[in-house]
Coordinates of C-alpha atoms (C1' of nucleotides) in Angstrom, one line a residue:
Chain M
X161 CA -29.1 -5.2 -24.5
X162 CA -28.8 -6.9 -27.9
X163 CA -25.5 -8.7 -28.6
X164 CA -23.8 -10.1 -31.6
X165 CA -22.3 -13.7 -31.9
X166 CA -19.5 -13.1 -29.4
X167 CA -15.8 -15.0 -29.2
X168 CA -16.5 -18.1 -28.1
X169 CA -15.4 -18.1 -24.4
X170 CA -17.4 -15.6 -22.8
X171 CA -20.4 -17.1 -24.1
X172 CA -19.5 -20.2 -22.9
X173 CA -19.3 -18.3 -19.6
X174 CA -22.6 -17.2 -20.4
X175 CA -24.3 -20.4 -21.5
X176 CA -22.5 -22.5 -18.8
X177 CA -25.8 -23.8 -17.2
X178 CA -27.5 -24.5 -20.6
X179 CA -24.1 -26.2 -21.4
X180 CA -23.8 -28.3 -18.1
X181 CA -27.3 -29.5 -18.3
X182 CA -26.7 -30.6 -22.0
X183 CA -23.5 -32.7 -20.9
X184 CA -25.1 -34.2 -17.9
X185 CA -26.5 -36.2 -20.5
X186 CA -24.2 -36.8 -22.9
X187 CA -20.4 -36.2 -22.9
X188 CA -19.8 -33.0 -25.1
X189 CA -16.5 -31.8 -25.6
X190 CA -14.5 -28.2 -25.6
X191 CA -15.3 -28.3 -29.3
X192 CA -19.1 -28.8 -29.2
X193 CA -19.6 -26.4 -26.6
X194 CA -18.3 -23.7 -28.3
X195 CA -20.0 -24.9 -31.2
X196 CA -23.0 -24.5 -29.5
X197 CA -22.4 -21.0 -28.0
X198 CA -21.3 -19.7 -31.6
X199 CA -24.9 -20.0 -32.7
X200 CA -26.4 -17.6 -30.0
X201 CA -27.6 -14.6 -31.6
X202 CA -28.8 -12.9 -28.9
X203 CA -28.5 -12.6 -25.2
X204 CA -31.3 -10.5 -23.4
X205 CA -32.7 -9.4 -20.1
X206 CA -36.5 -9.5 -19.2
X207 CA -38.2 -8.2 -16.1
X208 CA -40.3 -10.9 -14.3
X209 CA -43.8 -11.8 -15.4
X210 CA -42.9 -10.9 -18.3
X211 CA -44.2 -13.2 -21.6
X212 CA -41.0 -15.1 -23.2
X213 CA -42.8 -17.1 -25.9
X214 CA -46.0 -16.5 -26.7
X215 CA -48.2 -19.8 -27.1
X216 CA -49.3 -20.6 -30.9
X217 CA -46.5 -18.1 -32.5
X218 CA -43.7 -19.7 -33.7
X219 CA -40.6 -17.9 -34.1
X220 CA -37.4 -19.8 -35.6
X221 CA -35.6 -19.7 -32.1
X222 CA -35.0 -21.4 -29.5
X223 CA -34.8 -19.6 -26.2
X224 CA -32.7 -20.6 -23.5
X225 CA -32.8 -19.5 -19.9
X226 CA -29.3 -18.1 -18.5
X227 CA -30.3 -17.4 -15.2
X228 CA -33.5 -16.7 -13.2
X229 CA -37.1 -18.9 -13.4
X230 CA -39.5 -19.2 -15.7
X231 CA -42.2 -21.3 -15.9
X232 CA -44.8 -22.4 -19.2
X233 CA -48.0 -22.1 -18.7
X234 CA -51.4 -22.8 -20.1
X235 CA -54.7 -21.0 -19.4
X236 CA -58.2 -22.1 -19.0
X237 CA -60.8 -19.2 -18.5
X238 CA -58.9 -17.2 -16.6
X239 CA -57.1 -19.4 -14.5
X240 CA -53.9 -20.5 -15.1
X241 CA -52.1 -24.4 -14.9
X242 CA -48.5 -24.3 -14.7
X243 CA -46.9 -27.1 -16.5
X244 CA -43.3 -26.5 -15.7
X245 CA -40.9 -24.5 -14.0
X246 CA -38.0 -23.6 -16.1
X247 CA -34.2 -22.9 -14.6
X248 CA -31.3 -21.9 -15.9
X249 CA -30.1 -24.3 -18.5
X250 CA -33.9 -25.2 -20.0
X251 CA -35.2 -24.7 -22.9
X252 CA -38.3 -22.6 -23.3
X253 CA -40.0 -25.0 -25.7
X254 CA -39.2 -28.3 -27.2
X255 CA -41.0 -28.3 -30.1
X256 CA -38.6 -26.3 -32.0
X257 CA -37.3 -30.2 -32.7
X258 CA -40.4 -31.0 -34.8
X259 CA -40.6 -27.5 -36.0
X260 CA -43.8 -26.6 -35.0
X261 CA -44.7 -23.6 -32.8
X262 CA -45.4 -23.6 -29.7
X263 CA -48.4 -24.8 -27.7
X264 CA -47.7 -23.2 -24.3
X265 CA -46.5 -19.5 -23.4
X266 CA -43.6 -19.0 -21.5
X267 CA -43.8 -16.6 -18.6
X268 CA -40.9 -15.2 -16.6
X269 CA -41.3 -15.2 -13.0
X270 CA -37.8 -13.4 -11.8
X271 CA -36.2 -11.1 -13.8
X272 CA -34.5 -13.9 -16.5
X273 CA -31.7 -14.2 -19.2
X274 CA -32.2 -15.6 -22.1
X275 CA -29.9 -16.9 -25.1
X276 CA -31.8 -16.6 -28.5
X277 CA -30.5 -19.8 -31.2
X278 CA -31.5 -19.2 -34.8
X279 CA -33.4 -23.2 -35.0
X280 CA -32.2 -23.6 -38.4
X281 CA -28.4 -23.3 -37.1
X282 CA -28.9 -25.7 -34.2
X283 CA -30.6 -28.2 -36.6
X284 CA -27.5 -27.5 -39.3
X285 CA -25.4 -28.1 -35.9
X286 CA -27.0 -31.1 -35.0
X287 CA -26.1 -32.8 -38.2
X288 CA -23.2 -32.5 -38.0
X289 CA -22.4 -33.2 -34.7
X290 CA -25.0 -36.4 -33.4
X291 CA -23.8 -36.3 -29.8
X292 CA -25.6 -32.7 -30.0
X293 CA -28.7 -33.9 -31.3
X294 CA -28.8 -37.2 -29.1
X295 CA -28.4 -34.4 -26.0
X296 CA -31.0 -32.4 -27.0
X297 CA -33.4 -35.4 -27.4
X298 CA -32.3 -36.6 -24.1
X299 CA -33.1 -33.1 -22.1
X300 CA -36.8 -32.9 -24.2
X301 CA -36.9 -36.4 -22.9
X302 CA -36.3 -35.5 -19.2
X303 CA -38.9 -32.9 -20.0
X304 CA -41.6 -35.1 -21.4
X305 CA -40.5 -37.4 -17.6
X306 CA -40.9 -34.3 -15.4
X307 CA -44.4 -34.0 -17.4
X308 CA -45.4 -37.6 -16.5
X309 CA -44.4 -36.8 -12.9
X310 CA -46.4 -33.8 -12.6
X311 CA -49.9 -35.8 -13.8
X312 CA -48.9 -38.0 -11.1
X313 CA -48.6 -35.0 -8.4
X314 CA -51.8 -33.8 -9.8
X315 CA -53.4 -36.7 -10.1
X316 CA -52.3 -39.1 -7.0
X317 CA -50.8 -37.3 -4.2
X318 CA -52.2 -35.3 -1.5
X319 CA -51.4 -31.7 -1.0
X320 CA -48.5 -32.4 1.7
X321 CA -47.1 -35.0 -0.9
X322 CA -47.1 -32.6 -4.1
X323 CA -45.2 -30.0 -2.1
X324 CA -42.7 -32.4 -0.9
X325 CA -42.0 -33.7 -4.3
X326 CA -42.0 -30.5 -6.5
X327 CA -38.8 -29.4 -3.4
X328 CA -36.8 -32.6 -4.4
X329 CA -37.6 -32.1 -7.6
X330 CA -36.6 -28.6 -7.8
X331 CA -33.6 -29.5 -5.7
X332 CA -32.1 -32.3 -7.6
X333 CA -32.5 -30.3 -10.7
X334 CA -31.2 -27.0 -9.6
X335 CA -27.4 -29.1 -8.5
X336 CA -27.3 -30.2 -11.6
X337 CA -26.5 -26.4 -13.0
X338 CA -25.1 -25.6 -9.3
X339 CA -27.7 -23.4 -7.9
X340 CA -28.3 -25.6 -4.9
X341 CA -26.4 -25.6 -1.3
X342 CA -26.5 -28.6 0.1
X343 CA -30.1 -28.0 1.8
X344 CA -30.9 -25.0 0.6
X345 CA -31.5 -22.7 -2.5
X346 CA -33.0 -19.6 -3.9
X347 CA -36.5 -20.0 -5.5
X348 CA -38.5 -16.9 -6.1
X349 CA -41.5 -17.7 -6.6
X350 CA -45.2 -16.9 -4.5
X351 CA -47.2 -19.4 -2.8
X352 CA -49.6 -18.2 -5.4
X353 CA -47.0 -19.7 -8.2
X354 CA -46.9 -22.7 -6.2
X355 CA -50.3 -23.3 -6.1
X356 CA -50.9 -22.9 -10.2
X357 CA -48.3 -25.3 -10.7
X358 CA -49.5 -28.1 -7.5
X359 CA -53.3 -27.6 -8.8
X360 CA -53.5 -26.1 -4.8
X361 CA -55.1 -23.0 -3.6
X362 CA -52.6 -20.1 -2.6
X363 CA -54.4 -20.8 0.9
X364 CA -53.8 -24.1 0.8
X365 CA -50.4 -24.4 -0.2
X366 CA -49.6 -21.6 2.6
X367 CA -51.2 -24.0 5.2
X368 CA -49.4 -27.2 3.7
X369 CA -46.2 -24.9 4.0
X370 CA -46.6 -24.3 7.5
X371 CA -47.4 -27.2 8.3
X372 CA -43.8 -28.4 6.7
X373 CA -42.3 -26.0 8.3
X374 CA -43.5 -26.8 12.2
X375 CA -42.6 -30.7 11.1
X376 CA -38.9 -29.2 10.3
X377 CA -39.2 -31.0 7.2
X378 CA -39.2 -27.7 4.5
X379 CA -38.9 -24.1 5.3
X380 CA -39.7 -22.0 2.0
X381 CA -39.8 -18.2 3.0
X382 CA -39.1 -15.1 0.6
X383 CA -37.5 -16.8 -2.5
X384 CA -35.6 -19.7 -0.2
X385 CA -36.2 -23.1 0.5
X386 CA -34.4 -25.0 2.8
X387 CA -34.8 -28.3 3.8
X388 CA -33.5 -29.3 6.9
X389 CA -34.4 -32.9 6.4
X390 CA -34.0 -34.2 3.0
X391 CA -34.6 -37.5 3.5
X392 CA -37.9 -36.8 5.8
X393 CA -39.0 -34.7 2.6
X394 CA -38.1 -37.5 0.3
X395 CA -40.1 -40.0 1.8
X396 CA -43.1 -37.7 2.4
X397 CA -43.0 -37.0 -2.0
X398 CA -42.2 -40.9 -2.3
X399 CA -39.4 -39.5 -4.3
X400 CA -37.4 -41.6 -6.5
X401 CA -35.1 -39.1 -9.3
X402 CA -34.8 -42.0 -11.2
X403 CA -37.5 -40.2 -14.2
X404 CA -35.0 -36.9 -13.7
X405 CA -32.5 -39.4 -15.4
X406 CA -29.1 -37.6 -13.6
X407 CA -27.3 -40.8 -13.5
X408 CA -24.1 -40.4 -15.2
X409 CA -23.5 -39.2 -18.9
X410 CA -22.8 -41.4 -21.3
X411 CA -19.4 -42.5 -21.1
X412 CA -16.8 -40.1 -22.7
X413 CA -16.3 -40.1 -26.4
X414 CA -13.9 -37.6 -27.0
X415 CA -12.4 -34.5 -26.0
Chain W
X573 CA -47.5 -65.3 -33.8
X574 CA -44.1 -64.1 -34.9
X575 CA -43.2 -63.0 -38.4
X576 CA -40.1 -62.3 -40.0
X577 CA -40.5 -59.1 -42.7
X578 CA -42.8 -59.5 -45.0
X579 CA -43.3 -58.1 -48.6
X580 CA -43.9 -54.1 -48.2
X581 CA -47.5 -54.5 -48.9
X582 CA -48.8 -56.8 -46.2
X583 CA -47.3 -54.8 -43.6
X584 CA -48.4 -51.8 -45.2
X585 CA -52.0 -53.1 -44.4
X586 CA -51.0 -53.9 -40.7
X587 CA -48.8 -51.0 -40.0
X588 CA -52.2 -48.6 -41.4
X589 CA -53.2 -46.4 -38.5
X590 CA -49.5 -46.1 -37.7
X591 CA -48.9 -44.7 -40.8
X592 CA -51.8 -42.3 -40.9
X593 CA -51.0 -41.0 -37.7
X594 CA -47.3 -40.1 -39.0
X595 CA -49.0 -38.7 -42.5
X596 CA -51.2 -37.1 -40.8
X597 CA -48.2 -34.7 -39.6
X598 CA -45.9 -35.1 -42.7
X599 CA -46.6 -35.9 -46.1
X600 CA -45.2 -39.2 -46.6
X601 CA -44.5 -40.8 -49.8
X602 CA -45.1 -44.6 -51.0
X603 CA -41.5 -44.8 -50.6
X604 CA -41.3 -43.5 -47.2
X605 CA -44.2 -45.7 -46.3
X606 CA -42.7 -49.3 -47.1
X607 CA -39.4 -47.8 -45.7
X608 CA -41.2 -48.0 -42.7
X609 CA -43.4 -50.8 -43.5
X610 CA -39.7 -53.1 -44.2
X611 CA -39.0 -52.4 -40.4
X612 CA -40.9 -54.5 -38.9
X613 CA -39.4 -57.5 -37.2
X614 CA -42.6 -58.3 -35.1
X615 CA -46.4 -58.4 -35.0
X616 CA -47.8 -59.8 -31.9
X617 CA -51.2 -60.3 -30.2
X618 CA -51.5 -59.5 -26.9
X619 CA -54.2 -60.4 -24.5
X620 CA -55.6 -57.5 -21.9
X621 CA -54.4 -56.1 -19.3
X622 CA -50.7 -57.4 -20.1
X623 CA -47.7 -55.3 -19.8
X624 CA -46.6 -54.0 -22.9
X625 CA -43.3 -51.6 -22.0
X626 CA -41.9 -52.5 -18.2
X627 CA -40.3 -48.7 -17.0
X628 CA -36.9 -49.0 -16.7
X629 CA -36.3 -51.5 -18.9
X630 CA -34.6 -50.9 -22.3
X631 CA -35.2 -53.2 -25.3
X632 CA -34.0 -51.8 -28.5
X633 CA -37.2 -52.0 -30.1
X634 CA -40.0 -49.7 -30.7
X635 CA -43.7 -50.9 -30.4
X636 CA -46.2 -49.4 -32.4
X637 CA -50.1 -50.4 -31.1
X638 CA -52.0 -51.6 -34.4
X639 CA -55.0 -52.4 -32.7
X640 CA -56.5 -52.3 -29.8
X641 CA -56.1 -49.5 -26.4
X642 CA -53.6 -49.4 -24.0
X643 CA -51.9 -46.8 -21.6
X644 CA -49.0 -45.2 -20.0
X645 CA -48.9 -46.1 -16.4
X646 CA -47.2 -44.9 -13.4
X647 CA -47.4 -46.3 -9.9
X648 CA -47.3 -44.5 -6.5
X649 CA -47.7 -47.1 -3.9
X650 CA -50.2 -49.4 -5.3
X651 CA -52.2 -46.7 -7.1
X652 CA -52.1 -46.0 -10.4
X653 CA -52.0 -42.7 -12.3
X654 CA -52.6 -43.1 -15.9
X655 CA -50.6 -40.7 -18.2
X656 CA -51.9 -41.0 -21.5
X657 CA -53.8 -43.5 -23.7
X658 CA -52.6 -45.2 -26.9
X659 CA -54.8 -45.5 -29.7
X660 CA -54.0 -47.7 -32.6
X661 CA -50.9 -46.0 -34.4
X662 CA -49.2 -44.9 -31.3
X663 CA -46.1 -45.2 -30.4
X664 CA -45.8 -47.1 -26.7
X665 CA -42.7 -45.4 -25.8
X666 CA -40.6 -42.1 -27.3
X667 CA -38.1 -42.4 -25.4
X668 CA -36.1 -44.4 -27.7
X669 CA -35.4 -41.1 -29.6
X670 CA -33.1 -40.2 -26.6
X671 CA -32.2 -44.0 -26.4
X672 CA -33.0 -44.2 -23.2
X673 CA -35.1 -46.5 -20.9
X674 CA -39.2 -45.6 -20.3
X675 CA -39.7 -44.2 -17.3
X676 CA -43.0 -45.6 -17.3
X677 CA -44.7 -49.1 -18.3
X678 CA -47.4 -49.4 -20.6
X679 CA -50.0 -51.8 -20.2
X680 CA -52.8 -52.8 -23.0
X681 CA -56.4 -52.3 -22.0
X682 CA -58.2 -54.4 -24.5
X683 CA -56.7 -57.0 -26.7
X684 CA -54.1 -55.3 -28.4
X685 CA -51.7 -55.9 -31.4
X686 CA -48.5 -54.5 -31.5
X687 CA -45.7 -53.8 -34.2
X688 CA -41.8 -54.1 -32.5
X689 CA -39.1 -51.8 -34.9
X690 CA -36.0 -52.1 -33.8
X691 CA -34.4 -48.4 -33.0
X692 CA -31.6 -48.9 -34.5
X693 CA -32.9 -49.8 -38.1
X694 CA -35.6 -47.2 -37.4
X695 CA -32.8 -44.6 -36.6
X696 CA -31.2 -45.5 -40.1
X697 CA -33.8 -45.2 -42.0
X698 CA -34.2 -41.6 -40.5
X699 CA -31.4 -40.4 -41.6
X700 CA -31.8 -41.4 -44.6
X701 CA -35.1 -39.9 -45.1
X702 CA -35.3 -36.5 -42.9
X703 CA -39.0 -36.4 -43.5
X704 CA -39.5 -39.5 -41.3
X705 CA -37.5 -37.8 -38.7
X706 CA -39.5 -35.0 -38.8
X707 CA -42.7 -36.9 -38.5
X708 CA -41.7 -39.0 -35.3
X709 CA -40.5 -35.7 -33.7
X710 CA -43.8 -34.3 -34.3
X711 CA -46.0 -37.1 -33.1
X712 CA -43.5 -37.6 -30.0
X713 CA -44.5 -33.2 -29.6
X714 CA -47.9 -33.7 -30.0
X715 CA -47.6 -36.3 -27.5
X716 CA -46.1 -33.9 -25.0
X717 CA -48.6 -31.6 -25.7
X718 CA -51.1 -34.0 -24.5
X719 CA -49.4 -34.5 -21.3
X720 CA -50.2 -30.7 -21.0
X721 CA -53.4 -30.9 -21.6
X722 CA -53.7 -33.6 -19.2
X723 CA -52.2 -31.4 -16.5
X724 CA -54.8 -28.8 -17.3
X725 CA -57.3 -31.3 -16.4
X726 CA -56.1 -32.7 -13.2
X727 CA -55.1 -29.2 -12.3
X728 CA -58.4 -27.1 -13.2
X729 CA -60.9 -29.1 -14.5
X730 CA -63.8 -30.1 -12.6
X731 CA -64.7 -33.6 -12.7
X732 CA -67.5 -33.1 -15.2
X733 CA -65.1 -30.9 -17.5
X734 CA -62.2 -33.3 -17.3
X735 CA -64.6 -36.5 -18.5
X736 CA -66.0 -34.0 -21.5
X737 CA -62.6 -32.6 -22.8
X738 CA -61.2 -36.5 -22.0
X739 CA -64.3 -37.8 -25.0
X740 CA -63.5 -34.7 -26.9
X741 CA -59.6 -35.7 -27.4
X742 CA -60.5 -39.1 -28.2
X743 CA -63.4 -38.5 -30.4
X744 CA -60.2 -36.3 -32.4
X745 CA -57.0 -38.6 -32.2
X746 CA -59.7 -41.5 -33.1
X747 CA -61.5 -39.8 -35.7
X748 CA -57.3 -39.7 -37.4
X749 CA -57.0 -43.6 -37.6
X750 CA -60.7 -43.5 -39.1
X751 CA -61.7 -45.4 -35.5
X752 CA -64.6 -42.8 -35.0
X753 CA -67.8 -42.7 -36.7
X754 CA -69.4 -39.5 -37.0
X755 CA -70.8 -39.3 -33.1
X756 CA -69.6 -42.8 -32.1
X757 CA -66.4 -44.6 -30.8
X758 CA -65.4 -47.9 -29.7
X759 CA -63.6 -47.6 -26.0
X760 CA -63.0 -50.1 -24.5
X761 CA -62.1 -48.3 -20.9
X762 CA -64.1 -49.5 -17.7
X763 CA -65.3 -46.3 -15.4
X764 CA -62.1 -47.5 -13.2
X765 CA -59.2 -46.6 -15.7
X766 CA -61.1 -43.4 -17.2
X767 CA -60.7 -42.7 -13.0
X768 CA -56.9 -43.8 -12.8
X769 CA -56.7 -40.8 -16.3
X770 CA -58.6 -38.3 -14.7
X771 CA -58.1 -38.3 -11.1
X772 CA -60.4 -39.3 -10.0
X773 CA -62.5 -42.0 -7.9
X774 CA -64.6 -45.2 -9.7
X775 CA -67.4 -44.1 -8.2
X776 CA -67.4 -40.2 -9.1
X777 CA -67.0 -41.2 -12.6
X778 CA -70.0 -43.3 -12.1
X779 CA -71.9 -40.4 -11.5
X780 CA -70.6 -37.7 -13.8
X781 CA -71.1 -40.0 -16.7
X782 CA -74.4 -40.7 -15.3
X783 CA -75.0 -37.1 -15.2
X784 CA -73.9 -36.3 -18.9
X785 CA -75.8 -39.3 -19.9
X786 CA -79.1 -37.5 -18.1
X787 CA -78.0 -34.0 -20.3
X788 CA -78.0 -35.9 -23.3
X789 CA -74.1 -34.8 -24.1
X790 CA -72.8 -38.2 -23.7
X791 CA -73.1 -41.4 -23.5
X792 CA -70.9 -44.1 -22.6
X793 CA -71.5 -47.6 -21.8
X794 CA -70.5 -50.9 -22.2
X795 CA -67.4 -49.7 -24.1
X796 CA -69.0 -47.6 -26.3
X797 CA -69.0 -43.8 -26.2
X798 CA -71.9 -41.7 -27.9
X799 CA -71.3 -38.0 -28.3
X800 CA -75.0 -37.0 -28.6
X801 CA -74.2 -33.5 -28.4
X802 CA -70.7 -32.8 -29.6
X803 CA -71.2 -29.2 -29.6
X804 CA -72.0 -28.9 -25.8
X805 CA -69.7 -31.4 -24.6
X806 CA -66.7 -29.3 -26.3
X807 CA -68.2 -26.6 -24.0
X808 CA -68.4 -28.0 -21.3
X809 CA -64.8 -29.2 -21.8
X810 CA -63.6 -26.1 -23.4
X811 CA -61.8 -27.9 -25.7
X812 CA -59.4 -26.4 -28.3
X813 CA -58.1 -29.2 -30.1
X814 CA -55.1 -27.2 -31.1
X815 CA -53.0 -29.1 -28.9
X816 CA -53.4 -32.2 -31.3
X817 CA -51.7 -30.5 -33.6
X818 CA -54.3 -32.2 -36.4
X819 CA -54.6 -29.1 -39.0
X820 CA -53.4 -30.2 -42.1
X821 CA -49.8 -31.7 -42.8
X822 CA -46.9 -29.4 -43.9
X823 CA -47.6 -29.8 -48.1
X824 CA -46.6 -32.5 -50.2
X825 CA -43.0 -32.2 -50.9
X826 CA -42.6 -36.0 -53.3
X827 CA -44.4 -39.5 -54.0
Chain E
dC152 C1' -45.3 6.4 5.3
dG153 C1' -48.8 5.2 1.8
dT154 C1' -49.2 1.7 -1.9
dT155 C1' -49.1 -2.6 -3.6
dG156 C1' -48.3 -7.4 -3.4
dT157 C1' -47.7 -11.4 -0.5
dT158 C1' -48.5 -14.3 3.5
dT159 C1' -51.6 -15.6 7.3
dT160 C1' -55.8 -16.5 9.8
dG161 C1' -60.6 -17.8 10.5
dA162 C1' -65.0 -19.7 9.2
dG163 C1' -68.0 -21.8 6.4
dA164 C1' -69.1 -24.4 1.9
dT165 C1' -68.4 -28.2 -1.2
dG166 C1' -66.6 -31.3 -4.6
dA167 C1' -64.9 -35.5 -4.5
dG168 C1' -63.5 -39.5 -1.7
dT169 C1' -64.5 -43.7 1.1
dC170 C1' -66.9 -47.6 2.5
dA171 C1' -70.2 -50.9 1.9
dA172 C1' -73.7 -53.4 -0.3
dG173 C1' -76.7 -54.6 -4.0
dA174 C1' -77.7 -54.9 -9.1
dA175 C1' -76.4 -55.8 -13.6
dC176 C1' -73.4 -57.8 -16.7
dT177 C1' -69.9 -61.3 -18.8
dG178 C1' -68.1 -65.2 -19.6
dT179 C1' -67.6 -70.2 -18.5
dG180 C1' -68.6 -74.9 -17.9
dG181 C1' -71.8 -78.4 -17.3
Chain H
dC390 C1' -79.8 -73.0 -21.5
dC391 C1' -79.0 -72.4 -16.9
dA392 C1' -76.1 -71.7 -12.6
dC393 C1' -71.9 -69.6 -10.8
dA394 C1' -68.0 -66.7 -10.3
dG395 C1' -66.0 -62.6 -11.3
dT396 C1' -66.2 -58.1 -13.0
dT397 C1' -68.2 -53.8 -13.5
dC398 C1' -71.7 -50.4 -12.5
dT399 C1' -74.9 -48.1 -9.2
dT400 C1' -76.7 -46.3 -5.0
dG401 C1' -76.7 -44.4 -0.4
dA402 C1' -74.7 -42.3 3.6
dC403 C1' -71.0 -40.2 5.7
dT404 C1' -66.3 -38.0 5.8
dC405 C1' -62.8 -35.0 4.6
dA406 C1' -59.4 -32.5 1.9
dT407 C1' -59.4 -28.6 -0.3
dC408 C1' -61.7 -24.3 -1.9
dT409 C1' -63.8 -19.7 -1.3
dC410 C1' -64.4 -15.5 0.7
dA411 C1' -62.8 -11.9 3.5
dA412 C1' -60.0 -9.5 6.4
dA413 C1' -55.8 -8.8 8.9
dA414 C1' -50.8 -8.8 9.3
dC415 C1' -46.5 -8.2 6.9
dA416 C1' -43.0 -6.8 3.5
dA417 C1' -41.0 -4.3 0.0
dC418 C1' -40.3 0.0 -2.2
dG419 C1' -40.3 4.4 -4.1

DNA sequence: CGTTGTTTTGAGATGAGTCAAGAACTGTGG
DNA sequence: CCACAGTTCTTGACTCATCTCAAAACAACG
């Protein structure tokens, strides 16, 4: 289950989310990718609900997910407040950049992939190759956004409104690594997971989700979502991607 | 009201609870500190309730709040969710580490004096001196780690929890900038915008802060907040201020 | 086919919101 | 120093979105 550095190609193939959501923010070429994929140490398989990072425990690496969801989370009592969802191509924790451990656990709700990178090589990386760093910053930007968006959900909408918004969220970023149809994608996740992460009741988000569902707006049944009417669901989340910042990269630089 | 650079020293004076709030994370040298101090192109005074940072709009300049509160805003319809406050020393906007626009505006609350730094200069400089780097990445982390926080409380919290673990914060980032006595702080919120932070309405705050006032935890009026019982109220809150990230900074490296 | 986890339903409870109006401040100008 | 206008703070009464509890209906799976 433990791998080696690797030749460079297959783990591009590997990393190709993580590398794709990287240069949908700034234009990376052949040689930066493979710069990047040379650093990953190790490329393992966890079963879902499974603890990825633990919160408070820093480690030296930065995990990236390959494939499946994962989601941070932080606990209060015993109840828990999900802060993010993670797909393929995000990085567990961002705080690897200011070298500090982490202040959140990382939980892994399907069965996940993740690519281990040794921080000091990606800092040594980064030095050496800005465009690198200034995409990194950008994505822990987008993540500190998403953040902002959330208190907003939580603090502003109604429950019908955080659905619809956490859908186009999820939507718009899941094209981004190509894991979204046009209406439609895989999301495995419970109404229960919903709810920790809407600030909703798993009852409540059920009945909000039926509700969607009889409009013909959103139908989210075992691990799917589709949404038959985008634009309907749009306007329901007053959803403007603008804060996902997927406008186009940076010009080209180089190749 | 504008100032071109001035000798290192004045601005030092100025540019005070900014640089505490970066020492606070980094050991910073007298060096590192007029570095900063030499940056500074602006100091302006700006009257209440103006807008500091318009989302969406990129300027090339970082502002630093000297004195004075202000927040984060972000607008859904015509309602407002607050995001975070800045206390004096904060940094209005971190997105210029990804050079990218804010995605939200920031508005000052009271009276409030602000520093502009123009990113590039600032970025110069942190090459130059890694250890500023590293200090900017940690305060923009710590500021994301607040966001998380915040979500905790719009997602969990009950109303009276959220107003106690919103004083407990303060009372801490406050108490950094030497702003907080030893059971006292100037805040110069009205009962509205701690509701726009919180999530909740004028007139619930009105009562839970009558309520903590009848407990004897806290006290807060006419912009002044009095922790009687700083002890309980971090119960009631369950506050961990691990999240601030305010234990002691990484040891001195130089002068 | 029993076990376990997830989704649905129903019914009743409640925290927080809304509306509306009055009281208490704050600052301003005469 | 007072009167006035504009906020901000308080109160009361009523509404409502969402929560809790509890049980039933489904699914998935070995």
């Amino acid at each position: 289950m433990q791998q080696g550095p690797q030749n460079g190609s297959t783990e591009i193939g590997r990393l190709r989310p993580f590398l794709a959501n990287l240069a949908s923010h700034v234009h990376l070429g052949e040689a930066d990718l493979r710069g990047i994929a040379q650093l990953v140490t190790e490329c393992r398989k966890v079963p879902q609900r499974t603890e990825l990072v633990q919160g408070k425990q820093q480690s030296g690496e930065v995990q990236v997910i390959l494939s499946g969801f994962a989601c941070r989370i932080k606990t209060l009592h015993d109840r828990r407040q999900i802060t993010s969802y993670l797909i393929p191509g995000d990085i567990c924790d961002h705080r690897y950049l200011a070298d500090r451990a982490p202040d959140q656990s990382v939980c892994a709700i399907s069965a996940v992939e993740v690519a281990h990178i040794p921080v000091e090589a990606l800092t040594d990386l980064c030095e050496r190759q800005p465009r690198i760093m200034r995409a990194l910053l950008r994505v822990s930007a987008i993540d500190s956004a998403i953040a902002a968006e959330w208190m907003v959900n939580l603090g502003l909408r109604t429950a019908q409104q955080r659905v619809a918004q956490l859908f186009c969220e999820l939507y718009a970023r899941l094209r981004v690594v190509q894991l979204a149809g046009s209406q439609a994608f895989d999301l495995p996740l419970t109404q229960a997971e919903l709810g920790e992460a809407l600030g909703l009741s798993t009852v409540h988000v059920n009945r909000t989700l039926q509700d969607l569902r009889r409009r013909e707006v959103l139908t989210f049944r075992s691990g799917r979502a589709i949404l038959h009417d985008r634009q309907k669901l749009a306007e329901i989340a007053a959803f403007d991607s603008h804060y996902l910042g997927l406008s186009d990269p940076t010009p080209n630089e180089a190749a």
